[in-house]
Amino acid sequence: MTYQTLLVDVKDGVATVTVNRPDKLNALNDQVVADLRAAVAALKADPAVKGVILTGAGPKAFVAGADIGDLATQGVLDGRERALSGQAVLNALETMGKPVLAAVNGFALGGGCELAMACHIRIAGENAKFGQPEVTLGITPGYGGTQRLPRIVGKGRALHLLLSAERIDAQEALRIGLVTKVVPADQLMAEAEKLMRTILANGPVAVALTLEAVHQGLEMTLAEGLRLEANAFGLVASTQDMKEGLTAFLEKRAARFEGK
Ligand code: COA
């Protein structure tokens, strides 16, 4: 798999996707969005890929936002199209059925913060900076910021960040729950891989169904979500993975899951 603006490296089931425009702080121009669309489809379809780590090239930025040069030329209708098309790519990433982890290695602003929020888990290097600066440019967020940020950190904190455009550091992002771990910058990728390997050592069907239950359940009433959870709980009871997981515990050995 080769892309104009992405590096994709697959090693032992883990795909590392690096947005690769370091001279523009990995800003999301139309080509990056198109490449992400193609990469998500390819990684979803590839049975050798079990999980994805997303990061940015260079020491300064994860992704410093949508490309402001592209935004400067847009009108009402193509602006809406750009938002819908970017949202569709981020939705595809979020629902690809495999765990996706953002390793935030610097600026994650605007579309960069939105891209990180479409990932299932975010961990950050100490140098990471987060923010939704759109209103300073006279625009609104377009790749999910007004929707995912309040779902992750709560309405009040989200509105504080969205309306003030304040930039926060990794420790503040950890405090408000925007990321779940902060590590020294030079250990970020190793920590991301370690966490992904921990996830991938678990029952693959259980991991996939848990992702789905959390994602879909957040759109439901509690009663509907609990029913969805019960259905998943019943479904895993038919898997070899469940038999293996329970037997391995009783036999005091590590489970050998096959994703069946
Ligand atoms: N879109 C397009 N280009 C961008 C960009 C973006 N979102 N963010 C950074 N760049 C480009 C800069 O224009 C510059 O290009 P140049 O060297 O051709 O002039 C290059 O990346 C390096 O950025 P620079 O601003 O010189 O780095 P810095 O360390 O001084 O500042 C930031 C870093 C992130 C604070 C600053 O680049 C910034 O504010 N970027 C825009 C963030 C933003 O508003 N994002 C939301 C967009 S909706």
mmCIF file of C-alpha atoms and ligand atoms in Angstrom:
data_model
loop_
_atom_site.group_PDB
_atom_site.id
_atom_site.type_symbol
_atom_site.label_atom_id
_atom_site.label_comp_id
_atom_site.label_asym_id
_atom_site.label_seq_id
_atom_site.Cartn_x
_atom_site.Cartn_y
_atom_site.Cartn_z
ATOM 1 C CA MET A 1 0.000 0.000 0.000
ATOM 2 C CA THR A 2 1.545 3.329 -1.016
ATOM 3 C CA TYR A 3 0.008 6.757 -0.634
ATOM 4 C CA GLN A 4 1.088 10.278 -1.554
ATOM 5 C CA THR A 5 0.666 11.663 1.954
ATOM 6 C CA LEU A 6 0.665 8.646 4.274
ATOM 7 C CA LEU A 7 3.244 6.114 5.352
ATOM 8 C CA VAL A 8 1.721 2.737 6.186
ATOM 9 C CA ASP A 9 3.823 0.102 7.878
ATOM 10 C CA VAL A 10 2.346 -3.239 8.908
ATOM 11 C CA LYS A 11 4.243 -5.315 11.458
ATOM 12 C CA ASP A 12 2.899 -8.450 13.147
ATOM 13 C CA GLY A 13 -0.724 -7.414 12.759
ATOM 14 C CA VAL A 14 -0.280 -3.756 13.760
ATOM 15 C CA ALA A 15 -0.525 -1.100 11.048
ATOM 16 C CA THR A 16 1.151 2.209 11.822
ATOM 17 C CA VAL A 17 -0.295 4.991 9.676
ATOM 18 C CA THR A 18 1.756 8.200 9.652
ATOM 19 C CA VAL A 19 0.354 11.381 8.138
ATOM 20 C CA ASN A 20 3.384 12.542 6.209
ATOM 21 C CA ARG A 21 3.439 16.266 5.414
ATOM 22 C CA PRO A 22 5.847 17.399 8.126
ATOM 23 C CA ASP A 23 6.709 20.651 6.302
ATOM 24 C CA LYS A 24 3.020 21.646 6.678
ATOM 25 C CA LEU A 25 2.714 20.120 10.157
ATOM 26 C CA ASN A 26 0.734 17.256 8.575
ATOM 27 C CA ALA A 27 -2.245 19.515 7.796
ATOM 28 C CA LEU A 28 -5.181 17.645 6.289
ATOM 29 C CA ASN A 29 -5.452 18.786 2.686
ATOM 30 C CA ASP A 30 -7.818 17.068 0.250
ATOM 31 C CA GLN A 31 -5.105 14.579 -0.718
ATOM 32 C CA VAL A 32 -4.555 13.479 2.896
ATOM 33 C CA VAL A 33 -8.301 12.995 3.333
ATOM 34 C CA ALA A 34 -8.457 10.954 0.106
ATOM 35 C CA ASP A 35 -5.449 8.882 1.174
ATOM 36 C CA LEU A 36 -6.972 8.283 4.603
ATOM 37 C CA ARG A 37 -10.203 7.143 2.944
ATOM 38 C CA ALA A 38 -8.313 4.617 0.807
ATOM 39 C CA ALA A 39 -6.070 3.478 3.665
ATOM 40 C CA VAL A 40 -8.975 2.877 6.049
ATOM 41 C CA ALA A 41 -10.757 0.770 3.406
ATOM 42 C CA ALA A 42 -7.587 -1.237 2.682
ATOM 43 C CA LEU A 43 -6.711 -1.799 6.349
ATOM 44 C CA LYS A 44 -10.280 -2.794 7.167
ATOM 45 C CA ALA A 45 -10.259 -5.377 4.364
ATOM 46 C CA ASP A 46 -6.803 -6.777 5.171
ATOM 47 C CA PRO A 47 -7.116 -9.802 7.481
ATOM 48 C CA ALA A 48 -3.439 -9.477 8.399
ATOM 49 C CA VAL A 49 -4.171 -6.119 10.064
ATOM 50 C CA LYS A 50 -5.609 -6.483 13.560
ATOM 51 C CA GLY A 51 -5.169 -2.948 14.884
ATOM 52 C CA VAL A 52 -4.102 0.508 13.735
ATOM 53 C CA ILE A 53 -1.898 3.197 15.288
ATOM 54 C CA LEU A 54 -2.251 6.675 13.818
ATOM 55 C CA THR A 55 0.432 9.331 14.217
ATOM 56 C CA GLY A 56 2.074 12.286 12.465
ATOM 57 C CA ALA A 57 5.483 12.631 10.819
ATOM 58 C CA GLY A 58 8.190 14.752 12.411
ATOM 59 C CA PRO A 59 8.712 15.906 15.986
ATOM 60 C CA LYS A 60 6.279 18.841 16.006
ATOM 61 C CA ALA A 61 2.829 17.757 14.963
ATOM 62 C CA PHE A 62 0.286 14.986 14.975
ATOM 63 C CA VAL A 63 -1.913 17.006 12.592
ATOM 64 C CA ALA A 64 -2.132 20.832 12.787
ATOM 65 C CA GLY A 65 -5.635 20.955 11.362
ATOM 66 C CA ALA A 66 -7.436 21.036 8.075
ATOM 67 C CA ASP A 67 -5.296 22.728 5.421
ATOM 68 C CA ILE A 68 -6.093 26.411 5.771
ATOM 69 C CA GLY A 69 -5.065 26.996 2.140
ATOM 70 C CA ASP A 70 -7.846 24.654 0.954
ATOM 71 C CA LEU A 71 -10.385 26.230 3.316
ATOM 72 C CA ALA A 72 -9.587 29.713 2.014
ATOM 73 C CA THR A 73 -11.063 28.938 -1.413
ATOM 74 C CA GLN A 74 -14.279 27.212 -0.362
ATOM 75 C CA GLY A 75 -17.848 28.492 -0.707
ATOM 76 C CA VAL A 76 -21.052 27.495 1.062
ATOM 77 C CA LEU A 77 -21.794 24.276 -0.823
ATOM 78 C CA ASP A 78 -18.275 22.960 -1.307
ATOM 79 C CA GLY A 79 -17.608 23.817 2.358
ATOM 80 C CA ARG A 80 -20.458 21.571 3.364
ATOM 81 C CA GLU A 81 -19.226 18.866 0.987
ATOM 82 C CA ARG A 82 -15.714 19.089 2.468
ATOM 83 C CA ALA A 83 -17.157 18.618 5.963
ATOM 84 C CA LEU A 84 -19.377 15.698 4.927
ATOM 85 C CA SER A 85 -16.575 13.994 3.056
ATOM 86 C CA GLY A 86 -14.067 14.401 5.929
ATOM 87 C CA GLN A 87 -16.684 13.235 8.432
ATOM 88 C CA ALA A 88 -17.329 10.125 6.329
ATOM 89 C CA VAL A 89 -13.630 9.234 6.417
ATOM 90 C CA LEU A 90 -13.445 9.708 10.192
ATOM 91 C CA ASN A 91 -16.652 7.697 10.634
ATOM 92 C CA ALA A 92 -15.147 4.896 8.531
ATOM 93 C CA LEU A 93 -12.038 4.940 10.725
ATOM 94 C CA GLU A 94 -14.114 4.815 13.904
ATOM 95 C CA THR A 95 -16.268 1.927 12.663
ATOM 96 C CA MET A 96 -13.625 -0.164 10.882
ATOM 97 C CA GLY A 97 -14.105 -2.942 13.425
ATOM 98 C CA LYS A 98 -10.457 -2.982 14.539
ATOM 99 C CA PRO A 99 -9.002 -1.014 17.449
ATOM 100 C CA VAL A 100 -7.533 2.337 16.390
ATOM 101 C CA LEU A 101 -5.160 4.205 18.666
ATOM 102 C CA ALA A 102 -3.972 7.795 18.180
ATOM 103 C CA ALA A 103 -0.365 8.409 19.215
ATOM 104 C CA VAL A 104 -0.435 12.204 19.499
ATOM 105 C CA ASN A 105 3.103 13.453 19.007
ATOM 106 C CA GLY A 106 2.680 17.246 18.941
ATOM 107 C CA PHE A 107 0.032 19.686 17.711
ATOM 108 C CA ALA A 108 -3.432 18.136 17.359
ATOM 109 C CA LEU A 109 -5.416 21.194 16.389
ATOM 110 C CA GLY A 110 -8.742 21.549 14.619
ATOM 111 C CA GLY A 111 -9.026 18.630 12.190
ATOM 112 C CA GLY A 112 -6.053 17.021 13.964
ATOM 113 C CA CYS A 113 -7.898 16.952 17.278
ATOM 114 C CA GLU A 114 -10.978 15.725 15.401
ATOM 115 C CA LEU A 115 -8.980 12.948 13.741
ATOM 116 C CA ALA A 116 -7.575 11.882 17.121
ATOM 117 C CA MET A 117 -11.097 11.890 18.586
ATOM 118 C CA ALA A 118 -12.317 9.504 15.866
ATOM 119 C CA CYS A 119 -9.713 7.027 17.139
ATOM 120 C CA HIS A 120 -10.848 4.719 19.942
ATOM 121 C CA ILE A 121 -8.046 5.577 22.361
ATOM 122 C CA ARG A 122 -5.680 8.562 22.490
ATOM 123 C CA ILE A 123 -2.306 8.586 24.167
ATOM 124 C CA ALA A 124 -0.027 11.598 24.015
ATOM 125 C CA GLY A 125 3.622 12.518 24.156
ATOM 126 C CA GLU A 126 4.506 15.170 26.748
ATOM 127 C CA ASN A 127 4.867 17.696 23.912
ATOM 128 C CA ALA A 128 1.318 17.228 22.593
ATOM 129 C CA LYS A 129 -0.976 20.256 22.313
ATOM 130 C CA PHE A 130 -4.695 20.058 21.672
ATOM 131 C CA GLY A 131 -7.236 22.635 20.604
ATOM 132 C CA GLN A 132 -10.122 23.569 18.350
ATOM 133 C CA PRO A 133 -8.999 26.951 16.967
ATOM 134 C CA GLU A 134 -11.644 27.153 14.225
ATOM 135 C CA VAL A 135 -13.528 30.127 15.666
ATOM 136 C CA THR A 136 -10.331 32.198 15.542
ATOM 137 C CA LEU A 137 -10.503 31.702 11.771
ATOM 138 C CA GLY A 138 -14.194 32.570 11.652
ATOM 139 C CA ILE A 139 -15.176 28.987 10.884
ATOM 140 C CA THR A 140 -16.854 26.190 12.786
ATOM 141 C CA PRO A 141 -15.336 22.728 13.273
ATOM 142 C CA GLY A 142 -16.283 20.482 10.349
ATOM 143 C CA TYR A 143 -14.823 17.034 11.015
ATOM 144 C CA GLY A 144 -16.838 16.165 14.118
ATOM 145 C CA GLY A 145 -15.403 18.534 16.756
ATOM 146 C CA THR A 146 -18.759 19.875 17.912
ATOM 147 C CA GLN A 147 -20.052 16.331 18.330
ATOM 148 C CA ARG A 148 -17.212 14.074 19.488
ATOM 149 C CA LEU A 149 -15.560 16.553 21.873
ATOM 150 C CA PRO A 150 -18.633 16.913 24.135
ATOM 151 C CA ARG A 151 -19.138 13.150 24.020
ATOM 152 C CA ILE A 152 -15.564 12.620 25.223
ATOM 153 C CA VAL A 153 -15.006 15.430 27.737
ATOM 154 C CA GLY A 154 -18.557 16.638 28.495
ATOM 155 C CA LYS A 155 -20.524 19.622 27.226
ATOM 156 C CA GLY A 156 -19.078 22.322 29.485
ATOM 157 C CA ARG A 157 -15.431 21.464 28.863
ATOM 158 C CA ALA A 158 -16.104 21.025 25.149
ATOM 159 C CA LEU A 159 -17.781 24.421 24.856
ATOM 160 C CA HIS A 160 -14.917 26.002 26.815
ATOM 161 C CA LEU A 161 -12.418 24.654 24.275
ATOM 162 C CA LEU A 162 -14.591 25.205 21.196
ATOM 163 C CA LEU A 163 -15.643 28.772 22.023
ATOM 164 C CA SER A 164 -12.400 30.086 23.520
ATOM 165 C CA ALA A 165 -10.111 28.185 21.103
ATOM 166 C CA GLU A 166 -7.753 27.757 24.062
ATOM 167 C CA ARG A 167 -4.887 25.387 23.402
ATOM 168 C CA ILE A 168 -4.232 22.806 26.135
ATOM 169 C CA ASP A 169 -1.164 20.725 26.862
ATOM 170 C CA ALA A 170 -0.957 16.964 27.299
ATOM 171 C CA GLN A 171 -1.393 17.053 31.091
ATOM 172 C CA GLU A 172 -4.566 19.139 30.822
ATOM 173 C CA ALA A 173 -5.826 16.809 28.074
ATOM 174 C CA LEU A 174 -5.223 13.927 30.485
ATOM 175 C CA ARG A 175 -7.013 15.748 33.314
ATOM 176 C CA ILE A 176 -10.172 16.299 31.243
ATOM 177 C CA GLY A 177 -10.130 12.817 29.715
ATOM 178 C CA LEU A 178 -9.267 13.792 26.159
ATOM 179 C CA VAL A 179 -6.324 11.387 26.359
ATOM 180 C CA THR A 180 -5.867 8.412 28.650
ATOM 181 C CA LYS A 181 -2.090 8.429 29.043
ATOM 182 C CA VAL A 182 0.840 10.847 28.714
ATOM 183 C CA VAL A 183 4.331 9.495 28.142
ATOM 184 C CA PRO A 184 7.752 10.966 27.348
ATOM 185 C CA ALA A 185 7.802 11.958 23.677
ATOM 186 C CA ASP A 186 10.597 9.547 22.800
ATOM 187 C CA GLN A 187 8.621 6.616 24.217
ATOM 188 C CA LEU A 188 5.294 7.426 22.561
ATOM 189 C CA MET A 189 5.402 4.942 19.698
ATOM 190 C CA ALA A 190 6.742 2.139 21.896
ATOM 191 C CA GLU A 191 3.975 2.791 24.447
ATOM 192 C CA ALA A 192 1.350 2.893 21.681
ATOM 193 C CA GLU A 193 2.548 -0.425 20.324
ATOM 194 C CA LYS A 194 2.648 -1.940 23.814
ATOM 195 C CA LEU A 195 -0.951 -0.878 24.467
ATOM 196 C CA MET A 196 -2.083 -2.152 21.062
ATOM 197 C CA ARG A 197 -0.376 -5.523 21.697
ATOM 198 C CA THR A 198 -2.143 -5.741 25.075
ATOM 199 C CA ILE A 199 -5.480 -5.187 23.322
ATOM 200 C CA LEU A 200 -4.672 -7.662 20.541
ATOM 201 C CA ALA A 201 -3.739 -10.377 23.043
ATOM 202 C CA ASN A 202 -7.395 -10.391 24.154
ATOM 203 C CA GLY A 203 -10.230 -12.295 22.513
ATOM 204 C CA PRO A 204 -10.589 -10.738 19.035
ATOM 205 C CA VAL A 205 -14.336 -11.309 18.747
ATOM 206 C CA ALA A 206 -14.867 -9.901 22.243
ATOM 207 C CA VAL A 207 -12.756 -6.838 21.385
ATOM 208 C CA ALA A 208 -14.675 -6.217 18.147
ATOM 209 C CA LEU A 209 -18.080 -6.637 19.795
ATOM 210 C CA THR A 210 -17.065 -4.393 22.711
ATOM 211 C CA LEU A 211 -16.045 -1.652 20.271
ATOM 212 C CA GLU A 212 -19.355 -1.983 18.489
ATOM 213 C CA ALA A 213 -21.431 -2.031 21.682
ATOM 214 C CA VAL A 214 -19.790 1.138 23.023
ATOM 215 C CA HIS A 215 -20.004 2.973 19.696
ATOM 216 C CA GLN A 216 -23.608 2.048 18.901
ATOM 217 C CA GLY A 217 -24.742 2.129 22.514
ATOM 218 C CA LEU A 218 -23.836 5.798 22.885
ATOM 219 C CA GLU A 219 -26.465 6.588 20.256
ATOM 220 C CA MET A 220 -29.171 4.626 22.121
ATOM 221 C CA THR A 221 -31.242 4.884 25.263
ATOM 222 C CA LEU A 222 -29.781 3.020 28.257
ATOM 223 C CA ALA A 223 -32.394 0.274 27.871
ATOM 224 C CA GLU A 224 -31.581 -0.212 24.174
ATOM 225 C CA GLY A 225 -27.857 -0.144 24.878
ATOM 226 C CA LEU A 226 -28.183 -2.756 27.618
ATOM 227 C CA ARG A 227 -30.155 -4.974 25.225
ATOM 228 C CA LEU A 228 -27.367 -4.557 22.645
ATOM 229 C CA GLU A 229 -24.827 -5.525 25.303
ATOM 230 C CA ALA A 230 -26.837 -8.600 26.294
ATOM 231 C CA ASN A 231 -27.016 -9.681 22.652
ATOM 232 C CA ALA A 232 -23.239 -9.342 22.306
ATOM 233 C CA PHE A 233 -22.802 -11.298 25.558
ATOM 234 C CA GLY A 234 -24.979 -14.063 24.141
ATOM 235 C CA LEU A 235 -23.182 -14.003 20.796
ATOM 236 C CA VAL A 236 -19.703 -14.471 22.303
ATOM 237 C CA ALA A 237 -21.046 -17.511 24.146
ATOM 238 C CA SER A 238 -21.088 -19.247 20.758
ATOM 239 C CA THR A 239 -17.387 -18.584 20.061
ATOM 240 C CA GLN A 240 -14.407 -20.861 20.445
ATOM 241 C CA ASP A 241 -12.635 -17.839 21.899
ATOM 242 C CA MET A 242 -14.956 -17.852 24.917
ATOM 243 C CA LYS A 243 -14.390 -21.548 25.550
ATOM 244 C CA GLU A 244 -10.640 -21.039 25.194
ATOM 245 C CA GLY A 245 -10.591 -17.939 27.452
ATOM 246 C CA LEU A 246 -12.549 -19.575 30.267
ATOM 247 C CA THR A 247 -10.734 -22.909 29.991
ATOM 248 C CA ALA A 248 -7.337 -21.218 29.981
ATOM 249 C CA PHE A 249 -8.245 -19.367 33.181
ATOM 250 C CA LEU A 250 -9.336 -22.570 34.893
ATOM 251 C CA GLU A 251 -6.196 -24.367 33.696
ATOM 252 C CA LYS A 252 -4.046 -21.434 34.897
ATOM 253 C CA ARG A 253 -2.455 -20.817 31.495
ATOM 254 C CA ALA A 254 -2.468 -18.025 28.932
ATOM 255 C CA ALA A 255 -5.324 -18.160 26.425
ATOM 256 C CA ARG A 256 -4.605 -18.808 22.758
ATOM 257 C CA PHE A 257 -7.371 -16.971 20.924
ATOM 258 C CA GLU A 258 -8.068 -17.561 17.254
ATOM 259 C CA GLY A 259 -10.793 -14.984 16.663
ATOM 260 C CA LYS A 260 -13.434 -17.650 16.054
HETATM 261 N N1 COA B 1 -2.955 24.434 7.215
HETATM 262 C C1 COA B 1 -2.032 24.723 6.290
HETATM 263 N N2 COA B 1 -0.727 24.905 6.607
HETATM 264 C C2 COA B 1 -0.397 24.809 7.885
HETATM 265 C C3 COA B 1 -1.318 24.511 8.903
HETATM 266 C C4 COA B 1 -2.669 24.311 8.523
HETATM 267 N N3 COA B 1 -3.628 24.005 9.407
HETATM 268 N N4 COA B 1 -0.667 24.475 10.086
HETATM 269 C C5 COA B 1 0.624 24.761 9.815
HETATM 270 N N5 COA B 1 0.803 24.950 8.495
HETATM 271 C C6 COA B 1 2.025 25.258 7.774
HETATM 272 C C7 COA B 1 2.451 26.716 7.977
HETATM 273 O O1 COA B 1 1.735 27.560 7.090
HETATM 274 C C8 COA B 1 3.913 26.624 7.661
HETATM 275 O O2 COA B 1 4.082 26.537 6.252
HETATM 276 P P1 COA B 1 5.236 27.426 5.523
HETATM 277 O O3 COA B 1 6.507 26.928 6.127
HETATM 278 O O4 COA B 1 5.071 27.079 4.079
HETATM 279 O O5 COA B 1 4.930 28.833 5.863
HETATM 280 C C9 COA B 1 4.307 25.267 8.236
HETATM 281 O O6 COA B 1 3.101 24.518 8.327
HETATM 282 C C10 COA B 1 4.913 25.353 9.617
HETATM 283 O O7 COA B 1 4.015 26.058 10.448
HETATM 284 P P2 COA B 1 4.431 27.339 11.323
HETATM 285 O O8 COA B 1 3.194 28.137 11.564
HETATM 286 O O9 COA B 1 5.598 28.050 10.696
HETATM 287 O O10 COA B 1 4.922 26.624 12.665
HETATM 288 P P3 COA B 1 4.908 27.251 14.129
HETATM 289 O O11 COA B 1 5.667 26.282 14.968
HETATM 290 O O12 COA B 1 5.339 28.675 14.112
HETATM 291 O O13 COA B 1 3.365 27.228 14.587
HETATM 292 C C11 COA B 1 1.173 26.248 14.838
HETATM 293 C C12 COA B 1 2.697 26.005 14.745
HETATM 294 C C13 COA B 1 0.498 24.878 14.859
HETATM 295 C C14 COA B 1 0.848 27.003 16.129
HETATM 296 C C15 COA B 1 0.718 27.069 13.623
HETATM 297 O O14 COA B 1 1.222 26.460 12.444
HETATM 298 C C16 COA B 1 -0.785 27.159 13.487
HETATM 299 O O15 COA B 1 -1.425 27.916 14.208
HETATM 300 N N6 COA B 1 -1.358 26.403 12.531
HETATM 301 C C17 COA B 1 -2.771 26.450 12.243
HETATM 302 C C18 COA B 1 -3.550 25.704 13.310
HETATM 303 C C19 COA B 1 -5.030 25.802 13.035
HETATM 304 O O16 COA B 1 -5.638 26.853 13.130
HETATM 305 N N7 COA B 1 -5.617 24.659 12.698
HETATM 306 C C20 COA B 1 -7.038 24.543 12.481
HETATM 307 C C21 COA B 1 -7.363 24.695 11.056
HETATM 308 S S1 COA B 1 -9.110 24.551 10.829
#
